[in-house]
Amino acid sequence: ITKVKYVDKIHIGHFEIDAWYFSPFPEDYGKQPKLWICEYCLKYMKFQHTYRLHLGQCQWRQPPGREIYRKSNISVYEVDGKDHKVGTCGAGPTSGGQRGPTAMGQTGPTRVGQRGPKGGARRSGETQEKESPDGNNVACILTLPPYQRRGYGKFLIAFSYELSKLESTVGSPEKPLSDLGKLSYRSYWSWVLLEILRDFRGTLSIK
Ligand SMILES: [Zn+2]
């Protein structure tokens, strides 16, 4: 079944972004030509005036949960969906991948925030799945279009493997990969192999 995509654009932070794919927003939110999304709490709204009102009231300046990693302007937060039933992936499928959203607040997404000049962290990307019965270390990976081509996707992928290493498990992303997911993982593994080849002295073969 082809689902009709009504939401053409989302407005998030300073950006207006074209929506690429269908996303199952509830009720008539999914029938709006444009949704307004708070870049801090990811609340989505139908009208600009509610959005403006919300910006004045929203207390959030960083994602919820525990900051588990920070280096220069990148922070990673561990968020448990049980504690924070907030909009996680609503903006995801619209602008990033083809996969439908994990039901809000089901399992724990890990989020990346780009630290802003004022100390706040805005959302630039996120991955999901904290506990996976299938051994997936990533269920959904997203870099918002304005932040693409800056290495955040590669960072998220590398981070997911680092988490698996810490847990001494073998992890891989949930399959099937979306088209963009496939591109990102191919690019990531090419990069890993090239790094190995660059530093290796001697003979080696890659199977
Ligand atoms: Zn907000």
GROMACS .gro file of C-alpha atoms and ligand atoms in nm:
model
  208
    1ILE     CA    1   0.000   0.000   0.000
    2THR     CA    2   0.134   0.341  -0.087
    3LYS     CA    3   0.061   0.582   0.189
    4VAL     CA    4  -0.030   0.934   0.092
    5LYS     CA    5   0.216   1.189   0.215
    6TYR     CA    6   0.043   1.504   0.324
    7VAL     CA    7   0.313   1.668   0.531
    8ASP     CA    8   0.530   1.846   0.273
    9LYS     CA    9   0.746   2.051   0.503
   10ILE     CA   10   0.856   2.068   0.860
   11HIS     CA   11   0.984   2.374   1.033
   12ILE     CA   12   1.239   2.294   1.303
   13GLY     CA   13   1.468   2.545   1.469
   14HIS     CA   14   1.593   2.783   1.203
   15PHE     CA   15   1.520   2.544   0.922
   16GLU     CA   16   1.235   2.464   0.692
   17ILE     CA   17   1.287   2.113   0.561
   18ASP     CA   18   1.118   1.932   0.274
   19ALA     CA   19   0.962   1.607   0.388
   20TRP     CA   20   1.078   1.313   0.180
   21TYR     CA   21   0.867   1.031   0.311
   22PHE     CA   22   0.537   0.947   0.469
   23SER     CA   23   0.531   0.955   0.847
   24PRO     CA   24   0.240   0.832   1.057
   25PHE     CA   25   0.165   1.141   1.262
   26PRO     CA   26  -0.152   1.089   1.465
   27GLU     CA   27  -0.494   1.235   1.385
   28ASP     CA   28  -0.502   1.538   1.161
   29TYR     CA   29  -0.138   1.625   1.231
   30GLY     CA   30  -0.060   1.388   0.947
   31LYS     CA   31  -0.287   1.586   0.715
   32GLN     CA   32  -0.118   1.922   0.751
   33PRO     CA   33   0.095   2.057   0.467
   34LYS     CA   34   0.347   2.178   0.724
   35LEU     CA   35   0.428   2.095   1.083
   36TRP     CA   36   0.614   2.315   1.328
   37ILE     CA   37   0.855   2.128   1.553
   38CYS     CA   38   1.037   2.247   1.864
   39GLU     CA   39   1.405   2.167   1.814
   40TYR     CA   40   1.454   2.098   2.184
   41CYS     CA   41   1.159   1.883   2.298
   42LEU     CA   42   1.045   1.774   1.947
   43LYS     CA   43   0.684   1.866   2.017
   44TYR     CA   44   0.508   1.903   1.682
   45MET     CA   45   0.243   2.162   1.619
   46LYS     CA   46   0.003   2.250   1.342
   47PHE     CA   47   0.021   2.626   1.356
   48GLN     CA   48   0.293   2.886   1.363
   49HIS     CA   49   0.127   3.079   1.644
   50THR     CA   50   0.115   2.774   1.875
   51TYR     CA   51   0.478   2.710   1.784
   52ARG     CA   52   0.581   3.065   1.872
   53LEU     CA   53   0.388   3.045   2.198
   54HIS     CA   54   0.557   2.715   2.275
   55LEU     CA   55   0.906   2.855   2.211
   56GLY     CA   56   0.840   3.111   2.481
   57GLN     CA   57   0.727   2.844   2.726
   58CYS     CA   58   0.947   2.545   2.650
   59GLN     CA   59   1.191   2.485   2.933
   60TRP     CA   60   1.401   2.231   2.750
   61ARG     CA   61   1.741   2.332   2.624
   62GLN     CA   62   1.884   1.985   2.583
   63PRO     CA   63   1.749   1.633   2.535
   64PRO     CA   64   1.624   1.452   2.846
   65GLY     CA   65   1.818   1.169   3.002
   66ARG     CA   66   2.179   1.117   3.093
   67GLU     CA   67   2.464   1.271   2.900
   68ILE     CA   68   2.692   0.974   2.836
   69TYR     CA   69   2.946   1.128   2.600
   70ARG     CA   70   3.079   1.470   2.517
   71LYS     CA   71   3.355   1.581   2.287
   72SER     CA   72   3.392   1.935   2.154
   73ASN     CA   73   3.048   2.030   2.025
   74ILE     CA   74   2.893   1.683   2.030
   75SER     CA   75   2.697   1.537   2.318
   76VAL     CA   76   2.523   1.203   2.338
   77TYR     CA   77   2.231   1.140   2.569
   78GLU     CA   78   2.092   0.811   2.683
   79VAL     CA   79   1.718   0.837   2.701
   80ASP     CA   80   1.495   0.570   2.843
   81GLY     CA   81   1.160   0.563   2.672
   82LYS     CA   82   0.998   0.440   2.990
   83ASP     CA   83   1.089   0.764   3.164
   84HIS     CA   84   1.053   1.006   2.878
   85LYS     CA   85   0.753   0.948   2.661
   86VAL     CA   86   0.829   1.228   2.427
   87GLY     CA   87   0.812   1.257   2.053
   88THR     CA   88   1.117   1.070   1.939
   89CYS     CA   89   1.097   0.968   1.584
   90GLY     CA   90   0.811   1.173   1.444
   91ALA     CA   91   1.044   1.401   1.257
   92GLY     CA   92   1.263   1.111   1.158
   93PRO     CA   93   1.082   0.936   0.879
   94THR     CA   94   0.955   1.261   0.738
   95SER     CA   95   1.299   1.392   0.672
   96GLY     CA   96   1.542   1.110   0.701
   97GLY     CA   97   1.482   0.741   0.662
   98GLN     CA   98   1.205   0.535   0.521
   99ARG     CA   99   1.147   0.328   0.829
  100GLY     CA  100   0.835   0.398   1.028
  101PRO     CA  101   0.886   0.530   1.374
  102THR     CA  102   0.932   0.309   1.672
  103ALA     CA  103   0.626   0.369   1.883
  104MET     CA  104   0.694   0.667   2.099
  105GLY     CA  105   0.863   0.585   2.422
  106GLN     CA  106   0.891   0.213   2.363
  107THR     CA  107   1.259   0.149   2.395
  108GLY     CA  108   1.532   0.389   2.470
  109PRO     CA  109   1.673   0.601   2.198
  110THR     CA  110   2.016   0.750   2.225
  111ARG     CA  111   2.027   1.099   2.098
  112VAL     CA  112   2.294   1.325   1.973
  113GLY     CA  113   2.271   1.689   2.035
  114GLN     CA  114   2.490   1.946   1.878
  115ARG     CA  115   2.599   2.179   2.151
  116GLY     CA  116   2.491   2.528   2.070
  117PRO     CA  117   2.678   2.848   2.144
  118LYS     CA  118   2.453   2.920   2.441
  119GLY     CA  119   2.523   2.589   2.606
  120GLY     CA  120   2.203   2.426   2.495
  121ALA     CA  121   2.204   2.118   2.281
  122ARG     CA  122   1.985   2.106   1.978
  123ARG     CA  123   1.889   1.788   1.806
  124SER     CA  124   2.091   1.704   1.506
  125GLY     CA  125   2.053   1.332   1.495
  126GLU     CA  126   1.943   1.030   1.683
  127THR     CA  127   1.967   0.658   1.696
  128GLN     CA  128   1.743   0.416   1.873
  129GLU     CA  129   1.720   0.086   2.052
  130LYS     CA  130   1.870   0.036   2.391
  131GLU     CA  131   1.748  -0.313   2.453
  132SER     CA  132   1.694  -0.529   2.151
  133PRO     CA  133   1.593  -0.894   2.159
  134ASP     CA  134   1.735  -0.931   1.806
  135GLY     CA  135   2.081  -0.799   1.891
  136ASN     CA  136   2.034  -0.477   1.699
  137ASN     CA  137   2.243  -0.190   1.816
  138VAL     CA  138   2.061   0.056   1.596
  139ALA     CA  139   1.696   0.058   1.494
  140CYS     CA  140   1.669   0.403   1.348
  141ILE     CA  141   1.937   0.648   1.259
  142LEU     CA  142   1.872   1.000   1.152
  143THR     CA  143   2.065   1.310   1.065
  144LEU     CA  144   1.843   1.605   0.992
  145PRO     CA  145   1.913   1.742   0.642
  146PRO     CA  146   2.063   2.075   0.755
  147TYR     CA  147   2.322   1.878   0.954
  148GLN     CA  148   2.404   1.621   0.690
  149ARG     CA  149   2.747   1.574   0.531
  150ARG     CA  150   2.926   1.673   0.849
  151GLY     CA  151   3.009   1.327   0.976
  152TYR     CA  152   2.727   1.298   1.230
  153GLY     CA  153   2.584   0.983   1.068
  154LYS     CA  154   2.926   0.818   1.069
  155PHE     CA  155   2.965   0.926   1.430
  156LEU     CA  156   2.630   0.768   1.524
  157ILE     CA  157   2.720   0.442   1.350
  158ALA     CA  158   3.065   0.432   1.514
  159PHE     CA  159   2.904   0.509   1.849
  160SER     CA  160   2.661   0.219   1.814
  161TYR     CA  161   2.951  -0.021   1.758
  162GLU     CA  162   3.140   0.125   2.054
  163LEU     CA  163   2.835   0.059   2.274
  164SER     CA  164   2.828  -0.303   2.151
  165LYS     CA  165   3.201  -0.336   2.231
  166LEU     CA  166   3.144  -0.203   2.583
  167GLU     CA  167   2.872  -0.462   2.631
  168SER     CA  168   3.094  -0.731   2.477
  169THR     CA  169   2.825  -0.819   2.226
  170VAL     CA  170   2.808  -0.839   1.852
  171GLY     CA  171   2.563  -0.583   1.725
  172SER     CA  172   2.436  -0.474   1.389
  173PRO     CA  173   2.168  -0.238   1.265
  174GLU     CA  174   1.810  -0.351   1.227
  175LYS     CA  175   1.742  -0.484   0.878
  176PRO     CA  176   1.642  -0.425   0.609
  177LEU     CA  177   1.838  -0.104   0.580
  178SER     CA  178   1.674   0.187   0.407
  179ASP     CA  179   1.840   0.319   0.090
  180LEU     CA  180   2.001   0.600   0.282
  181GLY     CA  181   2.094   0.362   0.562
  182LYS     CA  182   2.270   0.134   0.314
  183LEU     CA  183   2.465   0.430   0.175
  184SER     CA  184   2.567   0.542   0.522
  185TYR     CA  185   2.680   0.198   0.637
  186ARG     CA  186   2.874   0.135   0.313
  187SER     CA  187   3.045   0.469   0.351
  188TYR     CA  188   3.119   0.397   0.718
  189TRP     CA  189   3.276   0.057   0.648
  190SER     CA  190   3.476   0.190   0.351
  191TRP     CA  191   3.614   0.451   0.586
  192VAL     CA  192   3.700   0.188   0.850
  193LEU     CA  193   3.876  -0.032   0.592
  194LEU     CA  194   4.067   0.262   0.444
  195GLU     CA  195   4.186   0.361   0.792
  196ILE     CA  196   4.314   0.006   0.850
  197LEU     CA  197   4.483  -0.007   0.509
  198ARG     CA  198   4.646   0.330   0.564
  199ASP     CA  199   4.804   0.229   0.892
  200PHE     CA  200   4.890  -0.130   0.806
  201ARG     CA  201   5.242  -0.223   0.707
  202GLY     CA  202   5.285  -0.558   0.541
  203THR     CA  203   5.055  -0.783   0.345
  204LEU     CA  204   4.691  -0.829   0.419
  205SER     CA  205   4.380  -0.933   0.235
  206ILE     CA  206   4.021  -0.831   0.281
  207LYS     CA  207   3.755  -1.091   0.232
  208ZN      ZN  208   0.976   2.248   2.320
   0.00000   0.00000   0.00000
